Coordinates of C-alpha atoms in Angstrom, one line a residue:
Chain L
X184 CA -88.9 -64.0 48.9
X185 CA -87.6 -67.4 48.3
X186 CA -90.0 -70.2 47.7
X187 CA -93.2 -70.2 49.7
X188 CA -94.4 -73.5 48.3
X189 CA -93.7 -76.8 49.9
X190 CA -91.0 -79.0 48.5
X191 CA -93.2 -81.9 49.5
X192 CA -95.9 -80.8 46.9
X193 CA -93.1 -80.5 44.4
X194 CA -92.1 -84.1 45.0
X195 CA -95.6 -85.3 44.3
X196 CA -95.8 -83.2 41.2
X197 CA -92.4 -84.4 40.1
X198 CA -93.5 -88.0 40.6
X199 CA -96.6 -87.5 38.5
X200 CA -94.7 -85.6 35.9
X201 CA -92.3 -88.6 35.5
X202 CA -95.2 -90.8 34.5
X203 CA -96.1 -88.4 31.7
X204 CA -98.7 -86.3 33.6
X205 CA -98.8 -83.1 31.6
X206 CA -101.0 -81.3 34.1
X207 CA -98.4 -81.9 36.8
X208 CA -95.7 -80.7 34.5
X209 CA -97.6 -77.5 33.8
X210 CA -97.9 -76.9 37.5
X211 CA -94.2 -77.4 38.0
X212 CA -93.4 -74.9 35.3
X213 CA -95.6 -72.3 36.7
X214 CA -94.5 -72.8 40.2
X215 CA -90.9 -72.3 39.4
X216 CA -90.8 -70.0 36.4
X217 CA -90.4 -66.6 38.2
X218 CA -87.8 -67.7 40.7
X219 CA -85.8 -69.4 37.9
X220 CA -86.1 -66.3 35.8
X221 CA -84.8 -64.2 38.6
X222 CA -81.8 -66.5 39.1
X223 CA -81.2 -66.7 35.3
X224 CA -81.3 -62.9 35.0
X225 CA -78.2 -62.7 37.3
X226 CA -76.3 -64.2 34.4
X227 CA -77.5 -62.2 31.5
X228 CA -79.3 -59.0 30.7
X229 CA -80.6 -60.4 27.4
X230 CA -84.2 -61.2 28.3
X231 CA -85.0 -62.9 25.0
X232 CA -81.9 -65.1 25.4
X233 CA -82.8 -66.0 28.9
X234 CA -86.4 -66.9 28.0
X235 CA -85.2 -69.1 25.2
X236 CA -82.8 -70.9 27.5
X237 CA -85.7 -71.5 30.0
X238 CA -88.1 -72.6 27.3
X239 CA -85.6 -75.1 25.9
X240 CA -84.7 -76.3 29.4
X241 CA -88.3 -77.0 30.2
X242 CA -89.0 -78.6 26.9
X243 CA -86.1 -80.9 27.4
X244 CA -87.4 -81.8 30.8
X245 CA -90.6 -83.0 29.3
X246 CA -88.8 -84.9 26.5
X247 CA -86.9 -86.8 29.2
X248 CA -89.8 -87.3 31.6
X249 CA -89.7 -91.1 31.4
X250 CA -85.9 -91.4 31.9
X251 CA -85.3 -88.6 34.4
X252 CA -84.4 -89.5 37.9
X253 CA -86.2 -88.9 41.1
X254 CA -84.7 -85.8 42.5
X255 CA -84.5 -84.9 46.2
X256 CA -85.4 -81.2 45.8
X257 CA -87.0 -80.1 42.5
X258 CA -86.2 -76.5 43.0
X259 CA -82.4 -77.1 43.2
X260 CA -82.5 -79.5 40.3
X261 CA -84.1 -76.8 38.1
X262 CA -81.7 -74.1 39.3
X263 CA -78.8 -76.4 38.4
X264 CA -80.3 -77.2 35.0
X265 CA -80.9 -73.6 34.1
X266 CA -77.4 -72.6 35.2
X267 CA -75.9 -75.3 33.0
X268 CA -78.1 -74.4 30.1
X269 CA -77.2 -70.7 30.2
X270 CA -73.5 -71.5 30.4
X271 CA -73.8 -73.9 27.4
X272 CA -75.8 -71.5 25.2
X273 CA -73.7 -68.6 26.4
X274 CA -70.5 -70.4 25.2
X275 CA -72.1 -71.2 21.9
X276 CA -73.3 -67.6 21.5
X277 CA -70.3 -65.4 22.5
X278 CA -72.3 -62.2 22.5
X279 CA -74.6 -63.3 25.4
X280 CA -71.7 -64.9 27.3
X281 CA -70.0 -61.5 27.4
X282 CA -73.1 -60.0 29.0
X283 CA -72.5 -61.7 32.4
X284 CA -72.8 -59.3 35.2
X285 CA -73.1 -58.9 39.0
X286 CA -75.5 -61.0 41.0
X287 CA -76.4 -58.0 43.1
X288 CA -75.8 -55.4 40.5
X289 CA -75.7 -51.8 41.5
X290 CA -78.4 -49.6 40.1
X291 CA -82.2 -49.3 40.3
X292 CA -83.0 -52.4 42.1
X293 CA -80.3 -51.7 44.7
X294 CA -82.2 -48.6 45.6
X295 CA -85.5 -50.4 46.0
X296 CA -87.1 -51.8 49.1
X297 CA -85.1 -49.9 51.6
X298 CA -88.4 -48.5 52.6
X299 CA -89.4 -51.9 53.9
X300 CA -86.9 -51.4 56.6
X301 CA -89.1 -50.0 59.3
X302 CA -87.5 -47.3 61.3
X303 CA -84.6 -46.5 59.0
X304 CA -83.6 -43.0 59.7
X305 CA -81.2 -41.5 57.3
X306 CA -78.0 -43.2 58.6
X307 CA -79.7 -46.6 58.8
X308 CA -80.6 -46.3 55.2
X309 CA -77.1 -45.1 54.4
X310 CA -75.6 -48.1 56.1
X311 CA -77.7 -50.5 54.2
X312 CA -76.8 -48.7 50.9
X313 CA -73.2 -49.0 51.8
X314 CA -73.5 -52.8 52.5
X315 CA -75.2 -53.2 49.2
X316 CA -72.4 -51.3 47.4
X317 CA -69.9 -53.6 49.1
X318 CA -71.9 -56.7 48.1
X319 CA -71.4 -55.7 44.4
X320 CA -67.6 -55.6 45.0
X321 CA -67.6 -59.3 46.1
X322 CA -66.5 -61.8 43.5
X323 CA -69.3 -63.1 41.3
X324 CA -69.1 -66.5 42.9
X325 CA -69.3 -65.1 46.4
X326 CA -72.4 -63.2 45.3
X327 CA -73.9 -66.3 43.8
X328 CA -73.4 -68.3 47.0
X329 CA -75.1 -65.5 49.0
X330 CA -77.9 -65.3 46.5
X331 CA -78.6 -69.0 46.5
X332 CA -78.4 -69.1 50.3
X333 CA -80.6 -66.1 50.8
X334 CA -83.2 -66.4 48.0
X335 CA -83.5 -70.2 47.6
X336 CA -82.8 -71.3 51.1
X337 CA -80.2 -73.7 49.6
X338 CA -77.9 -75.4 52.1
X339 CA -74.1 -75.7 51.6
X340 CA -74.4 -79.1 49.8
X341 CA -77.2 -78.0 47.5
X342 CA -75.2 -74.9 46.5
X343 CA -72.2 -77.1 45.8
X344 CA -74.4 -79.2 43.6
X345 CA -75.9 -76.3 41.8
X346 CA -72.6 -74.5 41.2
X347 CA -70.8 -77.7 40.5
X348 CA -68.0 -77.0 43.1
X349 CA -67.1 -78.8 46.3
X350 CA -68.7 -78.0 49.6
X351 CA -65.6 -76.6 51.2
X352 CA -65.4 -74.0 48.4
X353 CA -68.9 -73.0 49.1
X354 CA -68.2 -72.7 52.7
X355 CA -65.1 -70.6 52.1
X356 CA -66.8 -68.3 49.6
X357 CA -69.6 -67.6 52.1
X358 CA -67.2 -67.1 55.0
X359 CA -64.9 -64.8 53.1
X360 CA -67.8 -62.8 51.7
X361 CA -69.2 -62.2 55.2
X362 CA -65.8 -61.3 56.5
X363 CA -65.3 -58.7 53.9
X364 CA -68.7 -57.2 54.4
X365 CA -68.4 -57.2 58.1
X366 CA -65.1 -55.4 58.1
X367 CA -66.9 -52.3 56.9
X368 CA -70.0 -52.8 59.0
X369 CA -67.9 -52.9 62.1
X370 CA -66.4 -49.5 61.2
X371 CA -69.7 -47.8 61.1
X372 CA -71.4 -49.7 63.9
X373 CA -69.9 -47.7 66.7
X374 CA -71.1 -44.4 65.3
X375 CA -74.5 -45.9 64.5
X376 CA -74.9 -47.4 67.9
X377 CA -74.3 -44.1 69.7
X378 CA -76.7 -42.3 67.4
X379 CA -79.5 -44.8 67.8
X380 CA -79.2 -44.7 71.6
X381 CA -79.6 -40.9 71.4
X382 CA -82.7 -41.4 69.4
X383 CA -84.1 -43.9 71.8
X384 CA -83.4 -41.8 74.9
X385 CA -86.7 -39.8 74.8
X386 CA -88.6 -43.0 74.3
X387 CA -87.2 -44.7 77.3
X388 CA -89.9 -43.8 79.8
X389 CA -92.5 -45.2 77.4
X390 CA -90.6 -48.4 77.0
X391 CA -90.4 -48.9 80.7
X392 CA -94.1 -48.4 81.0
X393 CA -94.8 -51.0 78.4
X394 CA -92.5 -53.5 80.1
X395 CA -94.0 -53.0 83.5
X396 CA -97.5 -53.4 82.0
X397 CA -96.5 -56.7 80.6
X398 CA -95.1 -57.9 83.9
X399 CA -98.3 -57.1 85.7
Chain I
X152 CA -63.6 -67.5 68.2
X153 CA -63.9 -65.3 65.1
X154 CA -65.0 -68.3 63.2
X155 CA -67.8 -69.2 65.5
X156 CA -68.9 -65.6 65.3
X157 CA -69.2 -65.8 61.6
X158 CA -71.1 -69.0 61.9
X159 CA -73.5 -67.4 64.4
X160 CA -74.0 -64.4 62.1
X161 CA -74.6 -66.7 59.1
X162 CA -77.0 -68.8 61.0
X163 CA -79.1 -65.8 61.7
X164 CA -78.9 -64.1 58.3
X165 CA -79.8 -67.3 56.5
X166 CA -82.4 -68.5 59.0
X167 CA -85.8 -68.3 57.3
X168 CA -87.7 -67.8 60.5
X169 CA -85.5 -65.0 61.7
X170 CA -85.6 -63.4 58.4
X171 CA -89.3 -63.5 58.2
X172 CA -89.5 -61.8 61.6
X173 CA -87.0 -59.1 60.7
X174 CA -88.9 -58.3 57.5
X175 CA -92.3 -58.5 59.2
X176 CA -93.5 -61.1 56.8
X177 CA -96.7 -63.1 57.2
X178 CA -96.4 -66.1 59.3
X179 CA -93.4 -64.8 61.2
X180 CA -92.8 -66.2 64.7
X181 CA -92.7 -62.9 66.4
X182 CA -93.2 -64.3 69.9
X183 CA -90.3 -66.8 69.6
X184 CA -87.7 -64.2 68.4
X185 CA -88.8 -61.6 70.9
X186 CA -88.5 -63.9 73.8
X187 CA -85.2 -65.3 72.4
X188 CA -83.8 -61.8 72.4
X189 CA -85.1 -61.1 76.0
X190 CA -83.5 -64.4 77.1
X191 CA -80.2 -63.7 75.3
X192 CA -79.4 -60.0 75.7
X193 CA -75.8 -60.8 74.8
X194 CA -77.0 -61.7 71.3
X195 CA -78.6 -58.2 70.7
X196 CA -75.6 -56.9 68.8
X197 CA -75.4 -60.0 66.7
X198 CA -79.1 -59.8 65.9
X199 CA -78.7 -56.1 64.9
X200 CA -75.9 -56.9 62.6
X201 CA -77.8 -59.7 61.0
X202 CA -80.7 -57.4 60.6
X203 CA -78.6 -54.9 58.7
X204 CA -77.4 -57.6 56.4
X205 CA -80.9 -58.9 55.8
X206 CA -82.2 -55.4 54.9
X207 CA -79.2 -55.0 52.6
X208 CA -79.7 -58.4 50.9
X209 CA -83.5 -58.1 50.7
X210 CA -83.6 -56.7 47.2
X211 CA -86.8 -56.9 45.2
X212 CA -85.7 -58.9 42.2
X213 CA -89.1 -58.9 40.5
X214 CA -87.8 -58.6 37.0
X215 CA -90.7 -60.3 35.5
X216 CA -94.4 -59.2 35.9
X217 CA -96.9 -62.0 36.7
X218 CA -98.5 -61.5 33.3
X219 CA -95.1 -61.7 31.5
X220 CA -94.4 -64.9 33.4
X221 CA -97.8 -66.3 32.5
X222 CA -97.2 -65.5 28.8
X223 CA -93.8 -67.2 28.9
X224 CA -95.3 -70.3 30.6
X225 CA -98.2 -70.4 28.1
X226 CA -95.6 -70.2 25.3
X227 CA -93.8 -73.3 26.7
X228 CA -97.0 -75.3 26.9
X229 CA -98.0 -74.2 23.4
X230 CA -94.6 -75.2 22.0
X231 CA -94.9 -78.5 23.8
X232 CA -98.3 -79.2 22.2
X233 CA -97.0 -78.3 18.8
X234 CA -93.9 -80.5 19.2
X235 CA -96.1 -83.4 20.3
X236 CA -98.5 -83.0 17.4
X237 CA -95.6 -82.9 14.9
X238 CA -93.7 -85.9 16.5
X239 CA -96.6 -87.9 17.7
X240 CA -99.1 -88.6 14.9
X241 CA -101.9 -91.0 15.8
X242 CA -100.7 -94.5 16.5
X243 CA -100.6 -96.6 13.4
X244 CA -101.6 -100.2 13.1
X245 CA -97.9 -101.2 12.8
X246 CA -97.2 -99.5 16.1
X247 CA -100.0 -101.4 17.9
X248 CA -98.7 -104.8 18.4
X249 CA -101.1 -107.6 19.3
X250 CA -99.5 -110.8 20.5
X251 CA -101.9 -113.7 21.2
X252 CA -101.0 -116.5 23.4
X253 CA -99.8 -118.9 20.7
X254 CA -97.4 -116.4 19.2
X255 CA -95.9 -115.7 22.6
X256 CA -95.3 -119.4 23.0
X257 CA -93.4 -119.5 19.7
X258 CA -91.2 -116.8 20.8
X259 CA -90.6 -118.6 23.9
X260 CA -89.8 -121.8 22.2
X261 CA -87.3 -120.0 19.8
X262 CA -85.6 -118.3 22.7
X263 CA -85.5 -121.5 24.6
X264 CA -83.8 -123.5 21.9
X265 CA -81.1 -120.9 21.4
X266 CA -80.3 -120.6 25.1
X267 CA -81.2 -124.1 26.1
X268 CA -77.8 -124.8 27.7
X269 CA -78.1 -121.7 29.9
X270 CA -81.6 -121.8 31.1
X271 CA -81.9 -124.1 34.1
X272 CA -85.0 -125.0 36.0
X273 CA -83.7 -122.9 38.9
X274 CA -83.4 -119.8 36.9
X275 CA -86.9 -120.4 35.4
X276 CA -88.3 -120.8 38.9
X277 CA -86.8 -117.7 40.4
X278 CA -87.5 -115.8 37.3
X279 CA -91.2 -116.6 37.6
X280 CA -91.2 -115.7 41.2
X281 CA -89.9 -112.2 40.6
X282 CA -92.0 -111.6 37.5
X283 CA -95.4 -110.4 38.4
X284 CA -96.7 -110.6 34.9
X285 CA -95.4 -114.1 34.6
X286 CA -97.2 -115.2 37.7
X287 CA -100.4 -113.5 36.4
X288 CA -100.2 -115.5 33.2
X289 CA -99.3 -118.7 35.0
X290 CA -102.9 -119.0 36.2
X291 CA -104.3 -120.0 32.8
X292 CA -101.3 -120.6 30.7
X293 CA -100.0 -118.1 28.1
X294 CA -102.2 -119.3 25.4
X295 CA -105.2 -117.9 27.2
X296 CA -104.0 -114.3 27.0
X297 CA -103.7 -111.5 24.5
X298 CA -101.0 -108.8 24.9
X299 CA -101.2 -105.4 23.3
X300 CA -98.3 -103.0 23.1
X301 CA -98.7 -99.4 22.3
X302 CA -95.4 -98.7 20.6
X303 CA -96.6 -95.4 19.1
X304 CA -96.0 -92.0 20.5
X305 CA -99.7 -91.1 21.3
X306 CA -102.4 -92.6 23.4
X307 CA -104.7 -95.1 21.8
X308 CA -108.0 -96.8 22.7
X309 CA -108.1 -100.6 22.8
X310 CA -111.4 -102.4 22.7
X311 CA -111.8 -105.3 25.1
X312 CA -114.0 -108.4 24.4
X313 CA -116.9 -107.3 26.7
X314 CA -117.3 -103.8 25.1
X315 CA -115.2 -102.1 27.8
X316 CA -112.2 -100.2 26.6
X317 CA -108.9 -98.9 27.8
X318 CA -107.0 -95.8 26.7
X319 CA -103.5 -97.0 26.6
X320 CA -100.9 -94.3 27.1
X321 CA -97.9 -94.3 24.7
X322 CA -95.3 -96.9 25.7
X323 CA -97.7 -98.9 27.9
X324 CA -99.0 -102.4 27.4
X325 CA -101.9 -104.6 28.6
X326 CA -102.4 -108.3 28.8
X327 CA -106.0 -109.6 29.0
X328 CA -107.8 -112.9 29.3
X329 CA -109.2 -113.7 25.9
X330 CA -112.3 -115.2 27.4
X331 CA -114.2 -112.5 29.2
X332 CA -117.1 -114.8 30.0
X333 CA -115.0 -116.4 32.7
X334 CA -115.8 -115.6 36.3
X335 CA -113.5 -112.6 36.3
X336 CA -112.5 -110.1 33.6
X337 CA -108.8 -110.0 34.2
X338 CA -106.3 -107.5 32.8
X339 CA -102.6 -106.9 33.6
X340 CA -101.3 -103.3 33.0
X341 CA -97.7 -102.0 32.6
X342 CA -97.5 -98.3 32.3
X343 CA -100.6 -96.1 32.3
X344 CA -104.2 -96.6 31.1
X345 CA -107.7 -95.2 31.5
X346 CA -110.3 -97.9 31.9
X347 CA -113.9 -97.5 30.9
X348 CA -115.6 -100.7 32.2
X349 CA -119.0 -101.9 31.2
X350 CA -121.0 -102.7 34.2
X351 CA -121.4 -106.4 34.9
X352 CA -121.7 -107.3 38.6
X353 CA -121.6 -111.1 37.8
X354 CA -118.1 -110.7 36.3
X355 CA -116.0 -108.3 38.3
X356 CA -113.3 -106.5 36.3
X357 CA -109.8 -106.8 37.8
X358 CA -106.7 -104.7 36.8
X359 CA -103.4 -106.2 38.0
X360 CA -100.2 -104.3 38.1
X361 CA -96.8 -105.0 39.6
X362 CA -97.8 -103.9 43.1
X363 CA -101.5 -103.2 43.3
X364 CA -104.7 -104.7 42.2
X365 CA -107.9 -102.8 41.3
X366 CA -111.3 -104.5 41.3
X367 CA -114.4 -102.9 40.0
X368 CA -117.9 -103.8 38.8
X369 CA -118.4 -101.0 36.2
X370 CA -116.7 -97.6 36.4
X371 CA -114.0 -95.5 34.8
X372 CA -110.7 -94.9 36.3
X373 CA -106.9 -94.4 35.7
X374 CA -104.3 -96.9 36.7
X375 CA -100.6 -96.0 36.6
X376 CA -97.8 -98.4 37.3
X377 CA -94.4 -97.9 35.6
X378 CA -91.7 -100.5 36.2
X379 CA -89.1 -97.8 36.7
X380 CA -91.2 -95.9 39.1
X381 CA -91.3 -96.9 42.8
X382 CA -95.0 -96.4 43.1
X383 CA -98.4 -96.8 41.5
X384 CA -101.7 -95.0 41.6
X385 CA -105.4 -95.3 40.9
X386 CA -107.7 -92.3 40.3
X387 CA -111.4 -92.7 40.0
X388 CA -113.4 -90.8 37.5
X389 CA -116.8 -92.3 37.9
X390 CA -118.2 -95.0 40.2
X391 CA -116.4 -96.9 42.9
X392 CA -113.3 -99.0 42.8
X393 CA -111.5 -101.2 45.4
X394 CA -107.7 -101.2 45.5
X395 CA -105.6 -104.0 47.1
X396 CA -102.0 -104.5 47.6
X397 CA -100.9 -107.3 45.1
X398 CA -99.3 -109.3 47.9
X399 CA -102.6 -109.3 49.8
X400 CA -104.7 -110.2 46.8
X401 CA -104.5 -113.9 47.1
X402 CA -107.8 -114.7 45.6
X403 CA -109.9 -113.0 42.9
X404 CA -113.0 -113.4 45.0
X405 CA -111.7 -111.0 47.7
X406 CA -114.0 -108.0 48.2
X407 CA -113.8 -104.5 49.7
X408 CA -114.1 -105.8 53.2
X409 CA -110.8 -107.6 53.0
X410 CA -108.2 -106.2 55.4
X411 CA -106.1 -103.4 53.9
X412 CA -108.4 -102.8 50.9
X413 CA -109.1 -99.2 50.0
X414 CA -112.4 -98.1 48.5
X415 CA -112.2 -94.9 46.5
X416 CA -114.8 -92.8 44.7
X417 CA -114.5 -89.8 42.2
X418 CA -111.9 -87.2 43.2
X419 CA -110.1 -89.7 45.3
X420 CA -106.9 -91.5 44.6
X421 CA -105.0 -94.4 46.0
X422 CA -101.2 -94.1 45.9
X423 CA -98.9 -97.0 46.5
X424 CA -95.6 -96.3 48.0
X425 CA -93.1 -99.0 47.4
X426 CA -90.6 -98.0 50.1
X427 CA -93.2 -98.2 52.7
X428 CA -95.2 -100.8 50.9
X429 CA -98.3 -98.9 51.8
X430 CA -101.6 -97.9 50.2
X431 CA -102.4 -94.3 50.8
X432 CA -105.9 -92.9 50.2
X433 CA -105.9 -89.2 49.3
X434 CA -107.9 -86.5 47.5
X435 CA -106.8 -85.7 43.9
X436 CA -104.8 -82.4 43.7
X437 CA -107.5 -80.7 41.7
X438 CA -111.0 -82.1 42.6
X439 CA -113.7 -81.4 40.0
X440 CA -117.4 -81.0 40.4
X441 CA -118.9 -84.4 39.8
X442 CA -122.6 -83.3 39.5
X443 CA -123.7 -82.6 35.9
X444 CA -126.9 -80.5 36.5
X445 CA -125.7 -76.9 36.3
X446 CA -128.5 -75.7 38.6
X447 CA -126.8 -77.4 41.5
X448 CA -123.4 -75.8 40.8
X449 CA -124.3 -72.3 42.1
X450 CA -122.8 -71.5 45.5
X451 CA -124.2 -68.2 46.6
X452 CA -124.5 -68.0 50.3
X453 CA -126.2 -65.3 52.3
X454 CA -125.7 -65.8 56.0
X455 CA -126.1 -69.5 55.3
X456 CA -125.3 -71.9 58.2
X457 CA -121.9 -73.3 57.4
X458 CA -123.2 -76.8 57.8
X459 CA -125.4 -76.3 54.8
X460 CA -122.3 -75.0 52.9
X461 CA -120.3 -78.1 53.8
X462 CA -123.2 -80.3 52.7
X463 CA -123.4 -78.6 49.4
X464 CA -119.7 -78.9 48.8
X465 CA -119.9 -82.6 49.6
X466 CA -122.6 -83.1 47.1
X467 CA -120.7 -81.2 44.4
X468 CA -117.3 -82.9 44.8
X469 CA -118.3 -86.2 46.4
X470 CA -115.6 -85.6 49.0
X471 CA -116.7 -86.1 52.6
X472 CA -116.2 -83.2 55.0
X473 CA -115.9 -84.1 58.6
X474 CA -116.5 -81.5 61.3
X475 CA -117.7 -81.1 64.8
X476 CA -121.4 -80.2 64.7
X477 CA -121.3 -78.2 67.9
X478 CA -118.2 -76.3 66.9
X479 CA -119.7 -75.0 63.7
X480 CA -123.4 -74.8 64.9
X481 CA -123.4 -71.0 65.1
X482 CA -121.2 -70.3 62.1
X483 CA -122.6 -68.8 58.9
X484 CA -121.2 -67.7 55.6
X485 CA -122.0 -64.9 53.2
X486 CA -120.1 -65.4 50.0
X487 CA -120.4 -66.2 46.4
X488 CA -118.3 -69.2 45.3
X489 CA -118.2 -70.1 41.7
X490 CA -115.1 -71.0 39.7
X491 CA -112.5 -71.3 42.4
X492 CA -110.7 -74.6 42.7
X493 CA -112.0 -76.9 45.5
X494 CA -109.2 -76.0 47.9
X495 CA -109.6 -72.3 47.4
X496 CA -113.3 -72.6 48.3
X497 CA -112.3 -74.4 51.5
X498 CA -109.8 -71.7 52.2
X499 CA -112.4 -69.0 51.9
X500 CA -115.0 -70.8 54.0
X501 CA -112.5 -71.8 56.8
X502 CA -111.1 -68.3 56.9
X503 CA -114.5 -66.9 57.3
X504 CA -115.4 -69.1 60.2
X505 CA -111.9 -69.0 61.8
X506 CA -111.3 -72.7 61.2
X507 CA -108.5 -74.8 59.6
X508 CA -108.7 -78.0 57.7
X509 CA -106.6 -81.0 56.8
X510 CA -107.0 -83.7 54.1
X511 CA -106.9 -87.1 55.8
X512 CA -107.4 -90.4 54.2
X513 CA -109.4 -89.0 51.3
X514 CA -111.6 -86.8 53.4
X515 CA -111.5 -83.2 54.7
X516 CA -111.4 -82.7 58.4
X517 CA -112.4 -79.2 59.6
X518 CA -111.0 -78.0 62.9
X519 CA -113.4 -75.2 64.0
X520 CA -113.1 -73.1 67.1
X521 CA -116.7 -72.0 67.1
X522 CA -118.4 -68.7 66.2
X523 CA -120.4 -66.3 68.3

């Protein structure tokens, strides 16, 4: 999830790229392609359109290598460029623009990866599914803020930069989104809490044993 | 109150370390978060809630398989090459502009007559002071130098009077002393160039740039120094070069033992950082094998003492590997290393002997805990 490479490495590559180093450029492209694609695919279902946008964005980047600025975080710079490119091309090409859809769209991928949640008895999985459904009911911008915060580790100011809105708006979007999601989760929590305690009950002696071992 | 609660929830959900722990990812700080929960039992409910959100948000978005991504990336690089070939035909003679000293003077005279009222001695003086190329040329007078601009869109090779040559990257220029029989073969570079220098210890070859000076006897190396960029760098391909800060290079006779000078060999680089005004010695991002004989490239180890492995790597890449002899004395390696990049090889070796490493000042330092 997110970016497991160091922004510091990116900066060095960026520096070399700006002096016309094609090798550094190729590394930048391959480091960021997949994550950018994932972000871009939140705006359109048209794969060919998205790939074209990305190719053009990257080729422009190379064309401007000598005039482009130093950038604090490469990752966010690229996210912002791609977002702008998709918007621009989408406006030009009405068909693709109409395809815009949810950031966390319901469907197959929403069903996935619940198994990663360890224990997850039936109702645990139910709860997570329910939160996911609620996420898809958030406004698109709320979803985007959450996506950027969660998947790109972007801070408030970086998100503002990428989405081209002010920081207070980002903060509000995030705050309201969590508030809406939480309203539901609070309703179910009580029931869930009781049930999970019941499940833990037979395990209690073992837990105490473990703890006392540790203390010794 | 509510507000702070949301903030607390947010700060957990979007905390990378917490998230790694919840999802059981590699490198998670398990001990920290477990003890944090023990110490803060009142935060348990908050942590549980954050966990639910993280599970819910953790959707596997892999919409593109690695091979699809690779294809798309290859397509971009292919397109880039095609574009460049189409737009950047080989540099023509018209694009390669030679200005010898006398011509430069004419330009100067013309400009001076037009702007004569404006140009005062003071401006001239300060202008020279802030103009590193100007101060370079002041040594012998402009007539003693030739300037070559590469105005084309491709790299081109410029022959120098002594048989050396420089591959001048598009948009770059060099100024060189016409008389290469003088004590020093002196060149000033703006932009980026690859120098292939004929060996002549009696006449050291010196490349000046805005902020750094590179002095060699006979080697090949890259120098990069763009005016718009805040830094500069030198990368050695063959031989040995010495890099100085320009401000410290008061005299062309200075040698590698001068304070602050950096000596680098193949697979090493010196990077100049303007903000810190510092020369930093490092290993190039992708070191290559520097030994030509293929017989020596094989790296098949069978319970080989790791000291031998390190020695072999040093030979192949010319990068020194520093380790504590006692700590690795009992370590051995069974592995077949071939095409992996240098750093991947190091990863494999260090993992096998339970060690870590760090690149410091152009060398690799291995931290070993010992093997039984």
